[in-house]
Amino acid sequence: MAKIGVGRRAVLKGGAALLLVKGQTVGAQGDAAAIRPKEGDFLVKVDTPGAKPLTPDDVPVGMTQTMAWPLDPMDGTVRNGSRLNRILLLRLDSSTLTPDTRARAADGVVAYTAICTHTGCEVIDWHADEQMLSCPCHYSKFDPKDGARVADGPAPRALPALPLQTIDGKLAVAKPFTTRVGFEQP
Amino acid sequence: MRTTKVVGGTATACAVAVLVNASMVTLLSQQPAPVPAILQSYKPVTAERLKKPDDGDWLSVRRTYDGWGYSPLEQLTPGNVARLQPVWVFATGERSGHQAPPMVNNGVMFVATPGNQVIALDAKTGAQLWRYRRPISDEVIQLHRTSRGVGLYGNKVYFAAAEAVLVALDAATGKEVWTAKVDENRNGYYMSVAPLVADGKVMVGASGGELGIRGFIAAFDADTGKPAWKTYTVPAPGETGSATWPQGDQWKTGGGSVWVTGNYDPETNLAYWGTGNGGPWMGDQRPGDNLYTSSTLAIDVATGAIKGHHQYHPNDSWDWDEVSPPILADYTRNGRTVKGLIDVARDGYLWFLERSNGPIGFVEGTPFVKQNVFKSLDPKTGRPDVDPDHKPGTGKRATFCPSLWGGKNWPPVAFSPKTRLLYIPANENLCETMIGAPVSYSPGQRYVGATYTFSIAEGADHVGEVQAWNIDTGKRVWTHTYATSPNWGPMLATGGGLVFSGGTNDREFHAFDAKSGKLLWKFPTNSGIIGQPTSFLAGGRQYVAVQSGWGVDSQGMETQLNNLRPGDFPEVPEGGAVWVFAIK
C-alpha cells in the first residue's frame, strides 16, 4: 500500500539518525522550527502536541483539509516557527488528479501551503461538492486536483504544492515547495 | 566579469577606488535630502486647528472631530461640477484596498496605503515630497491589507503599521521620530485604523476579531510615544460589565476589535469608538450580552475610563462589527434639540442616540435596509428583540438579512449641515445563511467557528445604494441605486451642495446633487474606489481628492456576487492611485 521507491532507504537513514539524536537539544531550535519543509520531513497535525507522524489513512478521503506542520525526523523539531510552514493535506481519488498533481501525491494525499497567495489568510474552507479549496477572506477558490490552480477569485497564483512520498507508511516530504510560499507583496 | 578582473589585477588602484567609493557613499548617506520649500514652512497642526480646521484644510480622517466628512468649500456646485476634470494622478505602487483619505495641511497632502506606506505630496501639483515604507515580513498576520489613514499633530504624522506598531514620522522628512509597540502581532493583533489625535494623545485600536483577540483602545503620548492608557473593550472579571461574560476565560478571546477611528467631543473630552463583534462568531458559544462588543463606547481621553456605552445588539451571532463610530450631530425630535450621536450600523439599523458627559441615551432606531433579525426595539433602551429563527448557532443553520457585511460596513457616512441630510453608502438585498461549529483557540489562528453562504434576496433589482436621510425628521429623502454593483464608497459632502463617492465595481467616482440625489458627474478611475474622498484648497482653488484601489472586503463581496450572478459582477482591476480633480 505504501509507495516505497525512494522511501525505503530514506526511512532507514532517517530512523537510525532519529535514534542517535533523540532527546538532544538543538542549538538553534527557533531556526530549525522556522525553515521550510525539507525532503524527508514527516507531517504532524497542528495544535496536537506530541502528535505522531501522519499516515495517508489519517487523512480522510474527500473530506475537509487536515492542517499539518513539517516535522524534522532527525531531531523531532516541529517546524511551527513560521506560519508559512502550515500545510494543508487532502486525500482525493487518484483518478481525478491531473498527471502533475498525481506525481506529487502519495496514496492520493496532496499537500499545499495553507497560506493564500492573495493576502496571506489561511485556506481553511472546503467545498466537498465541488472538491475545491477556498479562502474565507476574499473567496479565492483553488482546485487541489489540478495543482491548486486559481479557479475563482482574486488570488494571483496557485497555492505552492509540496510533493509527498511515503516513508515506512508515513507521509513525508519528497521535495521542497514547488514555488515561494507567502502572499502578494508588490 | 570584466570589472572583477581589473580589480583583481591592480591591487593599489582597487584599494583607492574602494576608498573613494566608500567616502562618497558616506557623504551621500550623511547628506540629508534637501527639504522641499513647502515642507520647510510646514504649518504645525495645533490642538486648536484640529478642533476648528480652516475651510481649505483636511486635518483629520473625517476632517472634523464630529465625523461629518464635510468640507464647507463652495466653489464646486451642481452648476459647474460637470466640468470637473483630473488635475493629477499618482500611482502608489501597491495593490489591495486603498481606504485612506488624502489629508491636506496647508497644501501638503499625506496619504497612507497598504504595504505600510505613507506618501507626502504637494497637493497642488502632485509632486512627491517624501515616501515612507516600513518593511512587512511575510510572517506578519494581516487579514485586511489596508490602511484607513494617518493622524496629524504638531510636526508629526502618526501611522498605525500593520504589525501593531504605532509610528510617529517627522512631517518634514518622513523619517521615524519614535515607534511604539501596540500589541503582539503573532497573537493576531494587526492594525489598519487611522490614529485619533486629541488632548495631546494618539489613540489606536487593533483588528483581529477573527483571530481570538481581546479588543482595546490604547493611547500614547503624542510627543514621546510613551503609553498613556489601554482600555479593553471586553472587561476582565470584576470590572464593570464582566457579568456579561459568565463563562470561564472567554473574555480573554472575546473579540470587540477596533479598526475604525473614533469621533471626539472636545467639550467633554470624550471619544466615541465603535467595537467589533464577539469572538468566536457564534453567540451560543459565549453566553451573555458580551459587553462591550458591537457597541459604541464613550471614552474619557484623559484617563481611558469608559464613561458610557450603547450596545447595538447583545451576544452577536452575525459577524456584525459596529466599529464605525456614530457622528456627533444635534437633531430635533418632537420639538426638542437632542445633543446627538447618529450611527449607521452594520446590523442594518439607523440609530439616533443622545450624548452627554458620560452615558449614551437611546432615542430611536429604524432599519435602513431589509432586516429580518430584530422583531422590535425596546422603546426605552433600544435593546432589540431578536428573532431566534434568524440567529445562527452551533449546529443551528439560520438565514439572516443583511448579510454578514451588514447594511453598511466600515465606509463612513457624511453629513451636510446645509441640507441636514446624512449620506449613507448602503448595500441592500443581501442575506447570509450561517451555521456554527465548535472551534478551539490557538494564538494567531482563525477563531470563528462558522460556515456561511451569501445570497441575494429574491426579486432584488439592485445591491448598492446611496441613501440620504434628514436627521431632524428621521426620514429617508432620496436613494440612488446601483443595479449591478455593491457600494463600498465612503462619502464626502461639500458646502457647494455636492456629495462625492466611489464604491462601485465600474471604477467610477460620482458626484450627486446633495439635495435631490441626481447623479451629476462621474469619472472612471484606474480601479474601484473604496477610499475616503476629501476636498481642499490650494492656491485659492477647490480640489477633490480620493484614492482608487479596490481590495479587501469589497473584493470578497464582488467575488461572491459574481458567483451568484455570473458576469454581472466582474473582477475589478487592482492597483492604487491618488486622484485629484478640479475645474480647469
PDB file of N, CA, C and O in Angstrom, chain B residues 383-434:
ATOM      1  N   ARG B 383     -32.799  48.067  23.096  1.00  0.00           N
ATOM      2  CA  ARG B 383     -32.352  46.677  23.016  1.00  0.00           C
ATOM      3  C   ARG B 383     -33.265  45.900  22.066  1.00  0.00           C
ATOM      4  O   ARG B 383     -34.486  45.906  22.209  1.00  0.00           O
ATOM      5  N   PRO B 384     -32.664  45.232  21.062  1.00  0.00           N
ATOM      6  CA  PRO B 384     -33.517  44.538  20.100  1.00  0.00           C
ATOM      7  C   PRO B 384     -34.089  43.241  20.663  1.00  0.00           C
ATOM      8  O   PRO B 384     -33.445  42.550  21.448  1.00  0.00           O
ATOM      9  N   ASP B 385     -35.301  42.932  20.225  1.00  0.00           N
ATOM     10  CA  ASP B 385     -35.908  41.634  20.489  1.00  0.00           C
ATOM     11  C   ASP B 385     -35.552  40.772  19.279  1.00  0.00           C
ATOM     12  O   ASP B 385     -36.066  40.981  18.176  1.00  0.00           O
ATOM     13  N   VAL B 386     -34.642  39.835  19.476  1.00  0.00           N
ATOM     14  CA  VAL B 386     -34.070  39.080  18.362  1.00  0.00           C
ATOM     15  C   VAL B 386     -34.947  37.875  18.024  1.00  0.00           C
ATOM     16  O   VAL B 386     -35.362  37.130  18.914  1.00  0.00           O
ATOM     17  N   ASP B 387     -35.220  37.700  16.744  1.00  0.00           N
ATOM     18  CA  ASP B 387     -35.975  36.546  16.267  1.00  0.00           C
ATOM     19  C   ASP B 387     -35.034  35.336  16.223  1.00  0.00           C
ATOM     20  O   ASP B 387     -34.101  35.311  15.414  1.00  0.00           O
ATOM     21  N   PRO B 388     -35.287  34.341  17.077  1.00  0.00           N
ATOM     22  CA  PRO B 388     -34.346  33.207  17.129  1.00  0.00           C
ATOM     23  C   PRO B 388     -34.259  32.436  15.809  1.00  0.00           C
ATOM     24  O   PRO B 388     -33.245  31.790  15.540  1.00  0.00           O
ATOM     25  N   ASP B 389     -35.308  32.548  14.981  1.00  0.00           N
ATOM     26  CA  ASP B 389     -35.261  31.846  13.685  1.00  0.00           C
ATOM     27  C   ASP B 389     -34.183  32.419  12.768  1.00  0.00           C
ATOM     28  O   ASP B 389     -33.791  31.785  11.782  1.00  0.00           O
ATOM     29  N   HIS B 390     -33.751  33.634  13.057  1.00  0.00           N
ATOM     30  CA  HIS B 390     -32.755  34.272  12.189  1.00  0.00           C
ATOM     31  C   HIS B 390     -31.441  34.509  12.928  1.00  0.00           C
ATOM     32  O   HIS B 390     -30.666  35.394  12.573  1.00  0.00           O
ATOM     33  N   LYS B 391     -31.234  33.739  13.980  1.00  0.00           N
ATOM     34  CA  LYS B 391     -29.962  33.825  14.705  1.00  0.00           C
ATOM     35  C   LYS B 391     -29.257  32.475  14.602  1.00  0.00           C
ATOM     36  O   LYS B 391     -29.705  31.486  15.196  1.00  0.00           O
ATOM     37  N   PRO B 392     -28.149  32.403  13.862  1.00  0.00           N
ATOM     38  CA  PRO B 392     -27.456  31.121  13.739  1.00  0.00           C
ATOM     39  C   PRO B 392     -26.795  30.717  15.054  1.00  0.00           C
ATOM     40  O   PRO B 392     -26.552  31.558  15.917  1.00  0.00           O
ATOM     41  N   GLY B 393     -26.545  29.448  15.197  1.00  0.00           N
ATOM     42  CA  GLY B 393     -25.874  28.948  16.397  1.00  0.00           C
ATOM     43  C   GLY B 393     -25.049  27.718  16.063  1.00  0.00           C
ATOM     44  O   GLY B 393     -24.943  27.318  14.886  1.00  0.00           O
ATOM     45  N   THR B 394     -24.507  27.110  17.082  1.00  0.00           N
ATOM     46  CA  THR B 394     -23.673  25.925  16.885  1.00  0.00           C
ATOM     47  C   THR B 394     -24.576  24.772  16.432  1.00  0.00           C
ATOM     48  O   THR B 394     -25.476  24.366  17.163  1.00  0.00           O
ATOM     49  N   GLY B 395     -24.359  24.324  15.218  1.00  0.00           N
ATOM     50  CA  GLY B 395     -25.206  23.269  14.649  1.00  0.00           C
ATOM     51  C   GLY B 395     -26.589  23.758  14.259  1.00  0.00           C
ATOM     52  O   GLY B 395     -27.454  22.959  13.897  1.00  0.00           O
ATOM     53  N   LYS B 396     -26.815  25.051  14.335  1.00  0.00           N
ATOM     54  CA  LYS B 396     -28.133  25.613  14.008  1.00  0.00           C
ATOM     55  C   LYS B 396     -27.996  26.587  12.833  1.00  0.00           C
ATOM     56  O   LYS B 396     -27.423  27.679  12.970  1.00  0.00           O
ATOM     57  N   ARG B 397     -28.537  26.155  11.701  1.00  0.00           N
ATOM     58  CA  ARG B 397     -28.440  26.971  10.497  1.00  0.00           C
ATOM     59  C   ARG B 397     -29.543  28.028  10.510  1.00  0.00           C
ATOM     60  O   ARG B 397     -30.677  27.721  10.861  1.00  0.00           O
ATOM     61  N   ALA B 398     -29.175  29.247  10.144  1.00  0.00           N
ATOM     62  CA  ALA B 398     -30.198  30.292  10.056  1.00  0.00           C
ATOM     63  C   ALA B 398     -29.831  31.261   8.941  1.00  0.00           C
ATOM     64  O   ALA B 398     -28.654  31.477   8.637  1.00  0.00           O
ATOM     65  N   THR B 399     -30.858  31.801   8.318  1.00  0.00           N
ATOM     66  CA  THR B 399     -30.658  32.807   7.274  1.00  0.00           C
ATOM     67  C   THR B 399     -31.030  34.167   7.856  1.00  0.00           C
ATOM     68  O   THR B 399     -32.024  34.284   8.562  1.00  0.00           O
ATOM     69  N   PHE B 400     -30.197  35.138   7.569  1.00  0.00           N
ATOM     70  CA  PHE B 400     -30.471  36.483   8.092  1.00  0.00           C
ATOM     71  C   PHE B 400     -30.097  37.545   7.068  1.00  0.00           C
ATOM     72  O   PHE B 400     -29.248  37.332   6.201  1.00  0.00           O
ATOM     73  N   CYS B 401     -30.780  38.687   7.169  1.00  0.00           N
ATOM     74  CA  CYS B 401     -30.509  39.835   6.315  1.00  0.00           C
ATOM     75  C   CYS B 401     -30.413  41.066   7.226  1.00  0.00           C
ATOM     76  O   CYS B 401     -31.226  41.168   8.135  1.00  0.00           O
ATOM     77  N   PRO B 402     -29.484  41.992   6.994  1.00  0.00           N
ATOM     78  CA  PRO B 402     -28.487  41.990   5.927  1.00  0.00           C
ATOM     79  C   PRO B 402     -27.438  40.897   6.127  1.00  0.00           C
ATOM     80  O   PRO B 402     -27.474  40.187   7.130  1.00  0.00           O
ATOM     81  N   SER B 403     -26.531  40.783   5.157  1.00  0.00           N
ATOM     82  CA  SER B 403     -25.506  39.739   5.185  1.00  0.00           C
ATOM     83  C   SER B 403     -24.500  40.025   6.291  1.00  0.00           C
ATOM     84  O   SER B 403     -24.601  41.025   7.001  1.00  0.00           O
ATOM     85  N   LEU B 404     -23.521  39.176   6.444  1.00  0.00           N
ATOM     86  CA  LEU B 404     -22.505  39.411   7.484  1.00  0.00           C
ATOM     87  C   LEU B 404     -21.755  40.713   7.248  1.00  0.00           C
ATOM     88  O   LEU B 404     -21.171  41.275   8.171  1.00  0.00           O
ATOM     89  N   TRP B 405     -21.762  41.217   6.007  1.00  0.00           N
ATOM     90  CA  TRP B 405     -21.099  42.506   5.743  1.00  0.00           C
ATOM     91  C   TRP B 405     -21.946  43.691   6.201  1.00  0.00           C
ATOM     92  O   TRP B 405     -21.475  44.815   6.222  1.00  0.00           O
ATOM     93  N   GLY B 406     -23.215  43.418   6.474  1.00  0.00           N
ATOM     94  CA  GLY B 406     -24.064  44.457   7.043  1.00  0.00           C
ATOM     95  C   GLY B 406     -24.714  45.365   6.019  1.00  0.00           C
ATOM     96  O   GLY B 406     -24.378  45.343   4.827  1.00  0.00           O
ATOM     97  N   GLY B 407     -25.668  46.160   6.500  1.00  0.00           N
ATOM     98  CA  GLY B 407     -26.326  47.148   5.654  1.00  0.00           C
ATOM     99  C   GLY B 407     -25.356  48.240   5.238  1.00  0.00           C
ATOM    100  O   GLY B 407     -25.442  48.793   4.148  1.00  0.00           O
ATOM    101  N   LYS B 408     -24.456  48.563   6.136  1.00  0.00           N
ATOM    102  CA  LYS B 408     -23.313  49.432   5.824  1.00  0.00           C
ATOM    103  C   LYS B 408     -22.126  48.860   6.573  1.00  0.00           C
ATOM    104  O   LYS B 408     -22.217  48.624   7.771  1.00  0.00           O
ATOM    105  N   ASN B 409     -21.054  48.646   5.900  1.00  0.00           N
ATOM    106  CA  ASN B 409     -19.858  48.141   6.554  1.00  0.00           C
ATOM    107  C   ASN B 409     -19.081  49.331   7.110  1.00  0.00           C
ATOM    108  O   ASN B 409     -19.656  50.286   7.608  1.00  0.00           O
ATOM    109  N   TRP B 410     -17.772  49.322   7.009  1.00  0.00           N
ATOM    110  CA  TRP B 410     -16.965  50.402   7.612  1.00  0.00           C
ATOM    111  C   TRP B 410     -17.052  51.751   6.881  1.00  0.00           C
ATOM    112  O   TRP B 410     -16.829  52.785   7.514  1.00  0.00           O
ATOM    113  N   PRO B 411     -17.363  51.793   5.549  1.00  0.00           N
ATOM    114  CA  PRO B 411     -17.220  53.084   4.851  1.00  0.00           C
ATOM    115  C   PRO B 411     -18.020  54.183   5.548  1.00  0.00           C
ATOM    116  O   PRO B 411     -19.210  54.036   5.799  1.00  0.00           O
ATOM    117  N   PRO B 412     -17.365  55.281   5.872  1.00  0.00           N
ATOM    118  CA  PRO B 412     -18.022  56.314   6.661  1.00  0.00           C
ATOM    119  C   PRO B 412     -19.108  57.066   5.910  1.00  0.00           C
ATOM    120  O   PRO B 412     -19.017  57.275   4.699  1.00  0.00           O
ATOM    121  N   VAL B 413     -20.108  57.504   6.660  1.00  0.00           N
ATOM    122  CA  VAL B 413     -21.177  58.346   6.135  1.00  0.00           C
ATOM    123  C   VAL B 413     -20.668  59.787   6.075  1.00  0.00           C
ATOM    124  O   VAL B 413     -19.586  60.093   6.571  1.00  0.00           O
ATOM    125  N   ALA B 414     -21.464  60.670   5.474  1.00  0.00           N
ATOM    126  CA  ALA B 414     -21.178  62.107   5.536  1.00  0.00           C
ATOM    127  C   ALA B 414     -22.460  62.827   5.936  1.00  0.00           C
ATOM    128  O   ALA B 414     -23.558  62.310   5.727  1.00  0.00           O
ATOM    129  N   PHE B 415     -22.279  63.996   6.519  1.00  0.00           N
ATOM    130  CA  PHE B 415     -23.434  64.812   6.921  1.00  0.00           C
ATOM    131  C   PHE B 415     -23.193  66.249   6.482  1.00  0.00           C
ATOM    132  O   PHE B 415     -22.111  66.795   6.687  1.00  0.00           O
ATOM    133  N   SER B 416     -24.210  66.841   5.861  1.00  0.00           N
ATOM    134  CA  SER B 416     -24.116  68.253   5.482  1.00  0.00           C
ATOM    135  C   SER B 416     -25.015  69.084   6.389  1.00  0.00           C
ATOM    136  O   SER B 416     -26.227  68.851   6.438  1.00  0.00           O
ATOM    137  N   PRO B 417     -24.459  70.070   7.096  1.00  0.00           N
ATOM    138  CA  PRO B 417     -25.292  70.918   7.948  1.00  0.00           C
ATOM    139  C   PRO B 417     -26.213  71.806   7.121  1.00  0.00           C
ATOM    140  O   PRO B 417     -27.185  72.346   7.646  1.00  0.00           O
ATOM    141  N   LYS B 418     -25.904  71.950   5.821  1.00  0.00           N
ATOM    142  CA  LYS B 418     -26.746  72.803   4.976  1.00  0.00           C
ATOM    143  C   LYS B 418     -28.024  72.078   4.562  1.00  0.00           C
ATOM    144  O   LYS B 418     -29.105  72.644   4.613  1.00  0.00           O
ATOM    145  N   THR B 419     -27.885  70.838   4.134  1.00  0.00           N
ATOM    146  CA  THR B 419     -29.079  70.091   3.701  1.00  0.00           C
ATOM    147  C   THR B 419     -29.728  69.357   4.874  1.00  0.00           C
ATOM    148  O   THR B 419     -30.851  68.880   4.741  1.00  0.00           O
ATOM    149  N   ARG B 420     -29.000  69.234   5.982  1.00  0.00           N
ATOM    150  CA  ARG B 420     -29.423  68.453   7.159  1.00  0.00           C
ATOM    151  C   ARG B 420     -29.568  66.973   6.787  1.00  0.00           C
ATOM    152  O   ARG B 420     -30.288  66.226   7.446  1.00  0.00           O
ATOM    153  N   LEU B 421     -28.911  66.575   5.712  1.00  0.00           N
ATOM    154  CA  LEU B 421     -29.030  65.186   5.268  1.00  0.00           C
ATOM    155  C   LEU B 421     -27.782  64.388   5.642  1.00  0.00           C
ATOM    156  O   LEU B 421     -26.656  64.898   5.614  1.00  0.00           O
ATOM    157  N   LEU B 422     -28.042  63.127   5.979  1.00  0.00           N
ATOM    158  CA  LEU B 422     -26.989  62.155   6.289  1.00  0.00           C
ATOM    159  C   LEU B 422     -26.872  61.232   5.080  1.00  0.00           C
ATOM    160  O   LEU B 422     -27.879  60.684   4.623  1.00  0.00           O
ATOM    161  N   TYR B 423     -25.663  61.093   4.551  1.00  0.00           N
ATOM    162  CA  TYR B 423     -25.461  60.331   3.319  1.00  0.00           C
ATOM    163  C   TYR B 423     -24.841  58.972   3.651  1.00  0.00           C
ATOM    164  O   TYR B 423     -23.762  58.907   4.242  1.00  0.00           O
ATOM    165  N   ILE B 424     -25.541  57.905   3.251  1.00  0.00           N
ATOM    166  CA  ILE B 424     -25.182  56.544   3.669  1.00  0.00           C
ATOM    167  C   ILE B 424     -24.817  55.681   2.463  1.00  0.00           C
ATOM    168  O   ILE B 424     -25.621  55.540   1.537  1.00  0.00           O
ATOM    169  N   PRO B 425     -23.629  55.065   2.467  1.00  0.00           N
ATOM    170  CA  PRO B 425     -23.318  54.073   1.433  1.00  0.00           C
ATOM    171  C   PRO B 425     -23.825  52.709   1.898  1.00  0.00           C
ATOM    172  O   PRO B 425     -23.252  52.106   2.800  1.00  0.00           O
ATOM    173  N   ALA B 426     -24.909  52.244   1.308  1.00  0.00           N
ATOM    174  CA  ALA B 426     -25.576  51.036   1.814  1.00  0.00           C
ATOM    175  C   ALA B 426     -25.514  49.896   0.808  1.00  0.00           C
ATOM    176  O   ALA B 426     -25.328  50.116  -0.397  1.00  0.00           O
ATOM    177  N   ASN B 427     -25.657  48.687   1.322  1.00  0.00           N
ATOM    178  CA  ASN B 427     -25.846  47.518   0.469  1.00  0.00           C
ATOM    179  C   ASN B 427     -27.157  46.850   0.856  1.00  0.00           C
ATOM    180  O   ASN B 427     -27.318  46.378   1.974  1.00  0.00           O
ATOM    181  N   GLU B 428     -28.089  46.847  -0.087  1.00  0.00           N
ATOM    182  CA  GLU B 428     -29.454  46.356   0.141  1.00  0.00           C
ATOM    183  C   GLU B 428     -29.594  44.968  -0.491  1.00  0.00           C
ATOM    184  O   GLU B 428     -28.796  44.586  -1.364  1.00  0.00           O
ATOM    185  N   ASN B 429     -30.575  44.226  -0.032  1.00  0.00           N
ATOM    186  CA  ASN B 429     -30.969  42.951  -0.657  1.00  0.00           C
ATOM    187  C   ASN B 429     -29.960  41.824  -0.472  1.00  0.00           C
ATOM    188  O   ASN B 429     -29.952  40.877  -1.252  1.00  0.00           O
ATOM    189  N   LEU B 430     -29.108  41.907   0.518  1.00  0.00           N
ATOM    190  CA  LEU B 430     -28.123  40.845   0.722  1.00  0.00           C
ATOM    191  C   LEU B 430     -28.414  40.101   2.021  1.00  0.00           C
ATOM    192  O   LEU B 430     -28.780  40.709   3.022  1.00  0.00           O
ATOM    193  N   CYS B 431     -28.240  38.792   1.961  1.00  0.00           N
ATOM    194  CA  CYS B 431     -28.516  37.947   3.123  1.00  0.00           C
ATOM    195  C   CYS B 431     -27.413  36.895   3.252  1.00  0.00           C
ATOM    196  O   CYS B 431     -26.547  36.771   2.386  1.00  0.00           O
ATOM    197  N   GLU B 432     -27.455  36.175   4.349  1.00  0.00           N
ATOM    198  CA  GLU B 432     -26.429  35.181   4.644  1.00  0.00           C
ATOM    199  C   GLU B 432     -27.107  33.984   5.302  1.00  0.00           C
ATOM    200  O   GLU B 432     -28.040  34.154   6.093  1.00  0.00           O
ATOM    201  N   THR B 433     -26.606  32.795   4.982  1.00  0.00           N
ATOM    202  CA  THR B 433     -27.032  31.606   5.717  1.00  0.00           C
ATOM    203  C   THR B 433     -25.806  31.079   6.436  1.00  0.00           C
ATOM    204  O   THR B 433     -24.754  30.889   5.810  1.00  0.00           O
ATOM    205  N   MET B 434     -25.920  30.896   7.730  1.00  0.00           N
ATOM    206  CA  MET B 434     -24.735  30.584   8.528  1.00  0.00           C
ATOM    207  C   MET B 434     -25.040  29.466   9.497  1.00  0.00           C
ATOM    208  O   MET B 434     -26.169  29.348  10.000  1.00  0.00           O
TER     209      MET B 434
END
